[in-house]
Amino acid sequence: MPYERGSTAQNMAADFALLGHFPSPDCWRWRWYGWTNYPAFTIGYRQDYSALKSLIQSIIRSQDDVDVCRRPTGGGLVDHRRDVTLALVIPPQDPLFRAPPLDAYRKIHQALATALCAQNIDCCLQPCAGTTCGLPTKTPANQCFVQAEPGDIILAANAKKILGSA
Amino acid sequence: MKRSRQGLLLQCSLSLDALPCPLDLDLFRATANRHLMALNLSPVQSISASATLQQTPATTLAALSQAFAHEDWILRRRLRV
């Protein structure tokens, strides 16, 4: 699909439209996109921006303006300066819509991991830890990519997280 | 993810800095698209992002962009105290 760029607000609006205003709502749909305003960050739906300001400042090491927008999805702070972003909608008629969330993450991530492996990036999905599979972590990270959650894509060599979803 | 009556939205981020070697992005997206299409049990409509936006009523998209640009959503701030 054509790769497009937009500001954080434009991209989040387009993702929201992809979910709720798509002409064929019974179809899977997805879009790849980038960011026109750098540095660009998105925060999770429930995150407190005032609590994240110093974290963002420490990441960019600058006092310059940043383009920050709240996502319609949850999760942590995401740094979009050097990433590839995908928004995907599973229609309500699909069995995956009613499956446990981890099932959806794992299925989508496995497809993306296969595409990465095709370019010799040796990666796999973060396994669940014992009986905690599917349960929220006790200490969720404010920032994405700090720690891998079950279902995230990690490098096989060192278990470093390379792809996650909210 | 966001679950609503209209579907389940996932927003995914691949960190290029975390990769051990360069990635051909066009090839990655094309390969990923094929694998994602292979997942679908429901009908899939191959549609470009721009076509998506074109088929979405302009007023709706403008209203959504404005909503996301509202103070509660877009937080363009100088980090200097």
PDB file of C-alpha atoms in Angstrom:
ATOM      1  CA  MET A   1       0.000   0.000   0.000  1.00  0.00           C
ATOM      2  CA  PRO A   2       1.252   3.489  -0.673  1.00  0.00           C
ATOM      3  CA  TYR A   3       3.303   4.865   2.180  1.00  0.00           C
ATOM      4  CA  GLU A   4       2.002   8.208   3.478  1.00  0.00           C
ATOM      5  CA  ARG A   5       3.235  10.741   5.990  1.00  0.00           C
ATOM      6  CA  GLY A   6       1.309  13.031   8.285  1.00  0.00           C
ATOM      7  CA  SER A   7       1.440  14.854  11.575  1.00  0.00           C
ATOM      8  CA  THR A   8       0.601  12.973  14.745  1.00  0.00           C
ATOM      9  CA  ALA A   9      -2.945  14.363  14.807  1.00  0.00           C
ATOM     10  CA  GLN A  10      -3.488  13.579  11.126  1.00  0.00           C
ATOM     11  CA  ASN A  11      -2.206  10.042  11.531  1.00  0.00           C
ATOM     12  CA  MET A  12      -4.269   9.336  14.625  1.00  0.00           C
ATOM     13  CA  ALA A  13      -7.348  10.792  12.925  1.00  0.00           C
ATOM     14  CA  ALA A  14      -6.767   8.603   9.876  1.00  0.00           C
ATOM     15  CA  ASP A  15      -6.376   5.518  12.091  1.00  0.00           C
ATOM     16  CA  PHE A  16      -9.587   6.410  13.887  1.00  0.00           C
ATOM     17  CA  ALA A  17     -11.317   6.827  10.518  1.00  0.00           C
ATOM     18  CA  LEU A  18      -9.934   3.462   9.392  1.00  0.00           C
ATOM     19  CA  LEU A  19     -11.666   1.917  12.394  1.00  0.00           C
ATOM     20  CA  GLY A  20     -14.961   3.747  12.463  1.00  0.00           C
ATOM     21  CA  HIS A  21     -15.581   5.315   9.079  1.00  0.00           C
ATOM     22  CA  PHE A  22     -14.431   2.753   6.535  1.00  0.00           C
ATOM     23  CA  PRO A  23     -16.780   2.209   3.558  1.00  0.00           C
ATOM     24  CA  SER A  24     -16.525  -1.600   3.858  1.00  0.00           C
ATOM     25  CA  PRO A  25     -16.623  -2.266   7.592  1.00  0.00           C
ATOM     26  CA  ASP A  26     -16.694  -6.043   7.186  1.00  0.00           C
ATOM     27  CA  CYS A  27     -13.221  -6.031   5.635  1.00  0.00           C
ATOM     28  CA  TRP A  28      -9.793  -6.252   7.162  1.00  0.00           C
ATOM     29  CA  ARG A  29      -7.994  -3.014   6.362  1.00  0.00           C
ATOM     30  CA  TRP A  30      -4.615  -1.588   7.177  1.00  0.00           C
ATOM     31  CA  ARG A  31      -2.326   1.275   6.285  1.00  0.00           C
ATOM     32  CA  TRP A  32       1.402   1.953   6.551  1.00  0.00           C
ATOM     33  CA  TYR A  33       2.478   5.485   7.336  1.00  0.00           C
ATOM     34  CA  GLY A  34       5.186   7.842   8.514  1.00  0.00           C
ATOM     35  CA  TRP A  35       5.524  11.167  10.222  1.00  0.00           C
ATOM     36  CA  THR A  36       6.011  14.650   8.799  1.00  0.00           C
ATOM     37  CA  ASN A  37       6.850  16.485  12.003  1.00  0.00           C
ATOM     38  CA  TYR A  38       9.964  15.359  13.844  1.00  0.00           C
ATOM     39  CA  PRO A  39      10.463  14.525  16.602  1.00  0.00           C
ATOM     40  CA  ALA A  40       7.089  12.760  16.772  1.00  0.00           C
ATOM     41  CA  PHE A  41       5.770  10.782  19.715  1.00  0.00           C
ATOM     42  CA  THR A  42       2.448   9.197  20.570  1.00  0.00           C
ATOM     43  CA  ILE A  43       1.267   8.330  24.048  1.00  0.00           C
ATOM     44  CA  GLY A  44      -1.186   5.703  25.212  1.00  0.00           C
ATOM     45  CA  TYR A  45      -4.815   6.566  25.740  1.00  0.00           C
ATOM     46  CA  ARG A  46      -4.533   6.498  29.529  1.00  0.00           C
ATOM     47  CA  GLN A  47      -1.082   7.981  29.952  1.00  0.00           C
ATOM     48  CA  ASP A  48      -0.534  11.293  31.717  1.00  0.00           C
ATOM     49  CA  TYR A  49       1.376  13.674  29.446  1.00  0.00           C
ATOM     50  CA  SER A  50       2.638  15.867  32.279  1.00  0.00           C
ATOM     51  CA  ALA A  51       4.278  12.825  33.801  1.00  0.00           C
ATOM     52  CA  LEU A  52       5.962  11.989  30.489  1.00  0.00           C
ATOM     53  CA  LYS A  53       7.384  15.413  29.636  1.00  0.00           C
ATOM     54  CA  SER A  54      10.697  14.847  31.342  1.00  0.00           C
ATOM     55  CA  LEU A  55      10.988  11.392  29.802  1.00  0.00           C
ATOM     56  CA  ILE A  56      10.447  12.825  26.307  1.00  0.00           C
ATOM     57  CA  GLN A  57      12.966  15.567  27.045  1.00  0.00           C
ATOM     58  CA  SER A  58      15.520  13.021  28.152  1.00  0.00           C
ATOM     59  CA  ILE A  59      14.981  11.038  24.959  1.00  0.00           C
ATOM     60  CA  ILE A  60      15.403  13.895  22.484  1.00  0.00           C
ATOM     61  CA  ARG A  61      17.910  15.826  24.613  1.00  0.00           C
ATOM     62  CA  SER A  62      16.550  19.070  23.263  1.00  0.00           C
ATOM     63  CA  GLN A  63      14.228  21.880  24.217  1.00  0.00           C
ATOM     64  CA  ASP A  64      12.746  22.024  20.708  1.00  0.00           C
ATOM     65  CA  ASP A  65       9.061  21.585  20.032  1.00  0.00           C
ATOM     66  CA  VAL A  66       7.868  18.030  19.722  1.00  0.00           C
ATOM     67  CA  ASP A  67       4.805  16.690  17.936  1.00  0.00           C
ATOM     68  CA  VAL A  68       2.946  14.604  20.519  1.00  0.00           C
ATOM     69  CA  CYS A  69      -0.537  13.122  20.266  1.00  0.00           C
ATOM     70  CA  ARG A  70      -2.563  10.706  22.273  1.00  0.00           C
ATOM     71  CA  ARG A  71      -3.397   7.447  20.518  1.00  0.00           C
ATOM     72  CA  PRO A  72      -6.870   5.892  20.558  1.00  0.00           C
ATOM     73  CA  THR A  73      -5.137   2.720  21.753  1.00  0.00           C
ATOM     74  CA  GLY A  74      -3.448   2.038  25.081  1.00  0.00           C
ATOM     75  CA  GLY A  75       0.140   1.186  25.817  1.00  0.00           C
ATOM     76  CA  GLY A  76       3.175   3.335  26.439  1.00  0.00           C
ATOM     77  CA  LEU A  77       5.077   6.231  24.930  1.00  0.00           C
ATOM     78  CA  VAL A  78       6.248   5.491  21.373  1.00  0.00           C
ATOM     79  CA  ASP A  79       9.134   7.310  19.693  1.00  0.00           C
ATOM     80  CA  HIS A  80       8.346   7.622  15.967  1.00  0.00           C
ATOM     81  CA  ARG A  81      11.580   9.299  14.870  1.00  0.00           C
ATOM     82  CA  ARG A  82      12.919   6.074  13.363  1.00  0.00           C
ATOM     83  CA  ASP A  83      10.095   3.606  13.012  1.00  0.00           C
ATOM     84  CA  VAL A  84       7.704   2.015  10.535  1.00  0.00           C
ATOM     85  CA  THR A  85       4.095   2.337  11.617  1.00  0.00           C
ATOM     86  CA  LEU A  86       1.124   0.150  10.753  1.00  0.00           C
ATOM     87  CA  ALA A  87      -2.528   0.567  11.702  1.00  0.00           C
ATOM     88  CA  LEU A  88      -4.717  -2.494  11.189  1.00  0.00           C
ATOM     89  CA  VAL A  89      -8.409  -3.132  11.809  1.00  0.00           C
ATOM     90  CA  ILE A  90      -9.948  -6.576  12.326  1.00  0.00           C
ATOM     91  CA  PRO A  91     -13.676  -6.502  11.515  1.00  0.00           C
ATOM     92  CA  PRO A  92     -16.196  -7.648  14.156  1.00  0.00           C
ATOM     93  CA  GLN A  93     -17.290 -10.581  12.019  1.00  0.00           C
ATOM     94  CA  ASP A  94     -13.837 -12.132  12.148  1.00  0.00           C
ATOM     95  CA  PRO A  95     -13.305 -14.791  14.853  1.00  0.00           C
ATOM     96  CA  LEU A  96     -10.129 -13.002  15.897  1.00  0.00           C
ATOM     97  CA  PHE A  97     -12.245 -10.017  16.989  1.00  0.00           C
ATOM     98  CA  ARG A  98     -13.657 -12.012  19.906  1.00  0.00           C
ATOM     99  CA  ALA A  99     -10.520 -13.981  20.693  1.00  0.00           C
ATOM    100  CA  PRO A 100      -8.269 -13.009  23.624  1.00  0.00           C
ATOM    101  CA  PRO A 101      -6.189  -9.921  22.746  1.00  0.00           C
ATOM    102  CA  LEU A 102      -2.939 -11.864  22.833  1.00  0.00           C
ATOM    103  CA  ASP A 103      -4.250 -14.121  20.052  1.00  0.00           C
ATOM    104  CA  ALA A 104      -4.713 -11.102  17.770  1.00  0.00           C
ATOM    105  CA  TYR A 105      -1.284  -9.704  18.621  1.00  0.00           C
ATOM    106  CA  ARG A 106       0.411 -13.045  18.017  1.00  0.00           C
ATOM    107  CA  LYS A 107      -1.295 -13.669  14.696  1.00  0.00           C
ATOM    108  CA  ILE A 108      -0.515 -10.221  13.293  1.00  0.00           C
ATOM    109  CA  HIS A 109       2.993 -10.202  14.701  1.00  0.00           C
ATOM    110  CA  GLN A 110       3.765 -13.621  13.290  1.00  0.00           C
ATOM    111  CA  ALA A 111       2.928 -12.320   9.790  1.00  0.00           C
ATOM    112  CA  LEU A 112       5.212  -9.319  10.327  1.00  0.00           C
ATOM    113  CA  ALA A 113       7.972 -11.472  11.809  1.00  0.00           C
ATOM    114  CA  THR A 114       7.850 -13.717   8.747  1.00  0.00           C
ATOM    115  CA  ALA A 115       8.341 -10.649   6.548  1.00  0.00           C
ATOM    116  CA  LEU A 116      11.342  -9.596   8.663  1.00  0.00           C
ATOM    117  CA  CYS A 117      12.874 -13.082   8.533  1.00  0.00           C
ATOM    118  CA  ALA A 118      12.600 -12.934   4.738  1.00  0.00           C
ATOM    119  CA  GLN A 119      15.230 -10.179   4.915  1.00  0.00           C
ATOM    120  CA  ASN A 120      17.481 -12.204   7.220  1.00  0.00           C
ATOM    121  CA  ILE A 121      16.407 -10.453  10.398  1.00  0.00           C
ATOM    122  CA  ASP A 122      16.320 -13.433  12.744  1.00  0.00           C
ATOM    123  CA  CYS A 123      13.389 -12.749  15.005  1.00  0.00           C
ATOM    124  CA  CYS A 124      10.562 -14.467  16.842  1.00  0.00           C
ATOM    125  CA  LEU A 125       7.701 -13.740  19.206  1.00  0.00           C
ATOM    126  CA  GLN A 126       8.340 -13.110  22.898  1.00  0.00           C
ATOM    127  CA  PRO A 127       7.032 -16.188  24.697  1.00  0.00           C
ATOM    128  CA  CYS A 128       4.753 -16.063  27.685  1.00  0.00           C
ATOM    129  CA  ALA A 129       6.318 -16.431  31.118  1.00  0.00           C
ATOM    130  CA  GLY A 130       4.809 -19.364  32.953  1.00  0.00           C
ATOM    131  CA  THR A 131       1.224 -18.780  33.986  1.00  0.00           C
ATOM    132  CA  THR A 132       1.230 -15.039  33.368  1.00  0.00           C
ATOM    133  CA  CYS A 133       0.423 -15.276  29.677  1.00  0.00           C
ATOM    134  CA  GLY A 134      -2.132 -12.702  28.636  1.00  0.00           C
ATOM    135  CA  LEU A 135      -2.121 -10.976  32.000  1.00  0.00           C
ATOM    136  CA  PRO A 136      -0.968  -7.367  32.422  1.00  0.00           C
ATOM    137  CA  THR A 137       2.599  -6.986  33.613  1.00  0.00           C
ATOM    138  CA  LYS A 138       2.954  -5.945  37.227  1.00  0.00           C
ATOM    139  CA  THR A 139       5.141  -2.984  36.350  1.00  0.00           C
ATOM    140  CA  PRO A 140       4.111  -1.773  32.878  1.00  0.00           C
ATOM    141  CA  ALA A 141       6.732   0.380  31.258  1.00  0.00           C
ATOM    142  CA  ASN A 142       5.888   4.007  30.511  1.00  0.00           C
ATOM    143  CA  GLN A 143       7.829   3.724  27.313  1.00  0.00           C
ATOM    144  CA  CYS A 144       7.529   1.152  24.583  1.00  0.00           C
ATOM    145  CA  PHE A 145      10.558  -0.945  23.646  1.00  0.00           C
ATOM    146  CA  VAL A 146      11.957  -0.845  27.172  1.00  0.00           C
ATOM    147  CA  GLN A 147      10.749  -4.377  27.792  1.00  0.00           C
ATOM    148  CA  ALA A 148       9.137  -6.993  25.568  1.00  0.00           C
ATOM    149  CA  GLU A 149       5.622  -8.205  26.325  1.00  0.00           C
ATOM    150  CA  PRO A 150       4.347 -11.658  25.364  1.00  0.00           C
ATOM    151  CA  GLY A 151       3.668 -11.631  21.639  1.00  0.00           C
ATOM    152  CA  ASP A 152       6.050  -8.781  20.826  1.00  0.00           C
ATOM    153  CA  ILE A 153       8.636  -9.424  18.111  1.00  0.00           C
ATOM    154  CA  ILE A 154      12.147  -9.803  19.496  1.00  0.00           C
ATOM    155  CA  LEU A 155      15.543 -10.522  18.017  1.00  0.00           C
ATOM    156  CA  ALA A 156      16.414 -14.195  18.423  1.00  0.00           C
ATOM    157  CA  ALA A 157      20.031 -13.378  19.272  1.00  0.00           C
ATOM    158  CA  ASN A 158      19.452 -11.158  22.296  1.00  0.00           C
ATOM    159  CA  ALA A 159      15.690 -10.977  22.924  1.00  0.00           C
ATOM    160  CA  LYS A 160      15.713  -7.250  22.179  1.00  0.00           C
ATOM    161  CA  LYS A 161      12.243  -5.958  21.297  1.00  0.00           C
ATOM    162  CA  ILE A 162      11.933  -4.656  17.751  1.00  0.00           C
ATOM    163  CA  LEU A 163       8.173  -4.498  17.185  1.00  0.00           C
ATOM    164  CA  GLY A 164       5.189  -4.031  19.419  1.00  0.00           C
ATOM    165  CA  SER A 165       1.558  -3.082  19.117  1.00  0.00           C
ATOM    166  CA  ALA A 166      -1.004  -1.107  21.058  1.00  0.00           C
TER     167      ALA A 166
ATOM    168  CA  MET B   1      -5.682  -1.948  20.900  1.00  0.00           C
ATOM    169  CA  LYS B   2      -9.036  -0.277  20.679  1.00  0.00           C
ATOM    170  CA  ARG B   3     -12.154  -2.406  20.502  1.00  0.00           C
ATOM    171  CA  SER B   4     -15.422  -0.943  19.244  1.00  0.00           C
ATOM    172  CA  ARG B   5     -18.513  -2.073  17.408  1.00  0.00           C
ATOM    173  CA  GLN B   6     -16.727  -1.266  14.163  1.00  0.00           C
ATOM    174  CA  GLY B   7     -13.754  -3.537  14.804  1.00  0.00           C
ATOM    175  CA  LEU B   8     -10.464  -4.009  16.587  1.00  0.00           C
ATOM    176  CA  LEU B   9      -7.742  -1.425  15.922  1.00  0.00           C
ATOM    177  CA  LEU B  10      -4.093  -2.295  16.397  1.00  0.00           C
ATOM    178  CA  GLN B  11      -1.313   0.260  16.017  1.00  0.00           C
ATOM    179  CA  CYS B  12       2.079  -1.354  15.442  1.00  0.00           C
ATOM    180  CA  SER B  13       5.538   0.180  15.557  1.00  0.00           C
ATOM    181  CA  LEU B  14       8.734  -1.389  14.186  1.00  0.00           C
ATOM    182  CA  SER B  15      11.861   0.252  15.547  1.00  0.00           C
ATOM    183  CA  LEU B  16      14.419   0.653  12.765  1.00  0.00           C
ATOM    184  CA  ASP B  17      17.122   1.552  15.269  1.00  0.00           C
ATOM    185  CA  ALA B  18      16.660  -1.798  16.994  1.00  0.00           C
ATOM    186  CA  LEU B  19      17.344  -3.812  13.846  1.00  0.00           C
ATOM    187  CA  PRO B  20      20.742  -5.463  13.429  1.00  0.00           C
ATOM    188  CA  CYS B  21      20.935  -4.609   9.717  1.00  0.00           C
ATOM    189  CA  PRO B  22      19.277  -2.286   7.184  1.00  0.00           C
ATOM    190  CA  LEU B  23      15.774  -3.135   6.066  1.00  0.00           C
ATOM    191  CA  ASP B  24      14.404  -2.685   2.552  1.00  0.00           C
ATOM    192  CA  LEU B  25      11.217  -0.956   3.627  1.00  0.00           C
ATOM    193  CA  ASP B  26       9.336  -1.288   0.353  1.00  0.00           C
ATOM    194  CA  LEU B  27      10.116  -5.002   0.230  1.00  0.00           C
ATOM    195  CA  PHE B  28       9.182  -5.427   3.893  1.00  0.00           C
ATOM    196  CA  ARG B  29       5.808  -3.741   3.445  1.00  0.00           C
ATOM    197  CA  ALA B  30       5.059  -5.735   0.296  1.00  0.00           C
ATOM    198  CA  THR B  31       6.005  -9.026   1.972  1.00  0.00           C
ATOM    199  CA  ALA B  32       4.096  -8.152   5.121  1.00  0.00           C
ATOM    200  CA  ASN B  33       1.031  -7.240   3.062  1.00  0.00           C
ATOM    201  CA  ARG B  34       1.071 -10.677   1.443  1.00  0.00           C
ATOM    202  CA  HIS B  35       1.288 -12.441   4.792  1.00  0.00           C
ATOM    203  CA  LEU B  36      -1.410 -10.253   6.318  1.00  0.00           C
ATOM    204  CA  MET B  37      -3.717 -10.950   3.389  1.00  0.00           C
ATOM    205  CA  ALA B  38      -3.106 -14.652   3.876  1.00  0.00           C
ATOM    206  CA  LEU B  39      -4.468 -14.348   7.432  1.00  0.00           C
ATOM    207  CA  ASN B  40      -7.821 -13.059   6.420  1.00  0.00           C
ATOM    208  CA  LEU B  41     -10.875 -15.183   6.861  1.00  0.00           C
ATOM    209  CA  SER B  42     -13.059 -12.212   6.072  1.00  0.00           C
ATOM    210  CA  PRO B  43     -13.160 -10.509   2.694  1.00  0.00           C
ATOM    211  CA  VAL B  44     -10.238  -8.175   2.299  1.00  0.00           C
ATOM    212  CA  GLN B  45     -10.250  -5.092   0.219  1.00  0.00           C
ATOM    213  CA  SER B  46      -6.891  -3.969  -1.035  1.00  0.00           C
ATOM    214  CA  ILE B  47      -7.114  -0.271  -0.671  1.00  0.00           C
ATOM    215  CA  SER B  48      -4.568   2.426  -0.451  1.00  0.00           C
ATOM    216  CA  ALA B  49      -4.378   4.761   2.462  1.00  0.00           C
ATOM    217  CA  SER B  50      -5.161   7.670   0.191  1.00  0.00           C
ATOM    218  CA  ALA B  51      -8.151   5.834  -1.247  1.00  0.00           C
ATOM    219  CA  THR B  52      -9.295   5.167   2.295  1.00  0.00           C
ATOM    220  CA  LEU B  53      -9.175   8.831   3.016  1.00  0.00           C
ATOM    221  CA  GLN B  54     -10.865   9.673  -0.269  1.00  0.00           C
ATOM    222  CA  GLN B  55     -13.724   7.318   0.479  1.00  0.00           C
ATOM    223  CA  THR B  56     -14.105   8.730   3.954  1.00  0.00           C
ATOM    224  CA  PRO B  57     -16.297  11.810   3.834  1.00  0.00           C
ATOM    225  CA  ALA B  58     -14.049  14.843   3.877  1.00  0.00           C
ATOM    226  CA  THR B  59     -16.089  16.455   6.611  1.00  0.00           C
ATOM    227  CA  THR B  60     -15.653  13.374   8.803  1.00  0.00           C
ATOM    228  CA  LEU B  61     -11.905  13.261   8.380  1.00  0.00           C
ATOM    229  CA  ALA B  62     -11.587  16.997   8.955  1.00  0.00           C
ATOM    230  CA  ALA B  63     -13.661  16.727  12.109  1.00  0.00           C
ATOM    231  CA  LEU B  64     -11.570  13.821  13.330  1.00  0.00           C
ATOM    232  CA  SER B  65      -8.318  15.662  12.622  1.00  0.00           C
ATOM    233  CA  GLN B  66      -9.672  18.634  14.503  1.00  0.00           C
ATOM    234  CA  ALA B  67     -10.700  16.432  17.412  1.00  0.00           C
ATOM    235  CA  PHE B  68      -7.263  14.884  17.590  1.00  0.00           C
ATOM    236  CA  ALA B  69      -5.713  18.331  17.331  1.00  0.00           C
ATOM    237  CA  HIS B  70      -7.719  19.461  20.329  1.00  0.00           C
ATOM    238  CA  GLU B  71      -5.778  20.363  23.394  1.00  0.00           C
ATOM    239  CA  ASP B  72      -6.638  17.062  25.019  1.00  0.00           C
ATOM    240  CA  TRP B  73      -5.050  15.081  22.200  1.00  0.00           C
ATOM    241  CA  ILE B  74      -2.259  16.988  20.537  1.00  0.00           C
ATOM    242  CA  LEU B  75       0.260  18.196  22.997  1.00  0.00           C
ATOM    243  CA  ARG B  76       2.652  20.413  21.165  1.00  0.00           C
ATOM    244  CA  ARG B  77       4.680  21.960  23.933  1.00  0.00           C
ATOM    245  CA  ARG B  78       7.999  23.512  24.520  1.00  0.00           C
ATOM    246  CA  LEU B  79       9.720  21.245  26.979  1.00  0.00           C
ATOM    247  CA  ARG B  80      11.608  24.167  28.469  1.00  0.00           C
ATOM    248  CA  VAL B  81      10.135  24.906  31.888  1.00  0.00           C
TER     249      VAL B  81
END
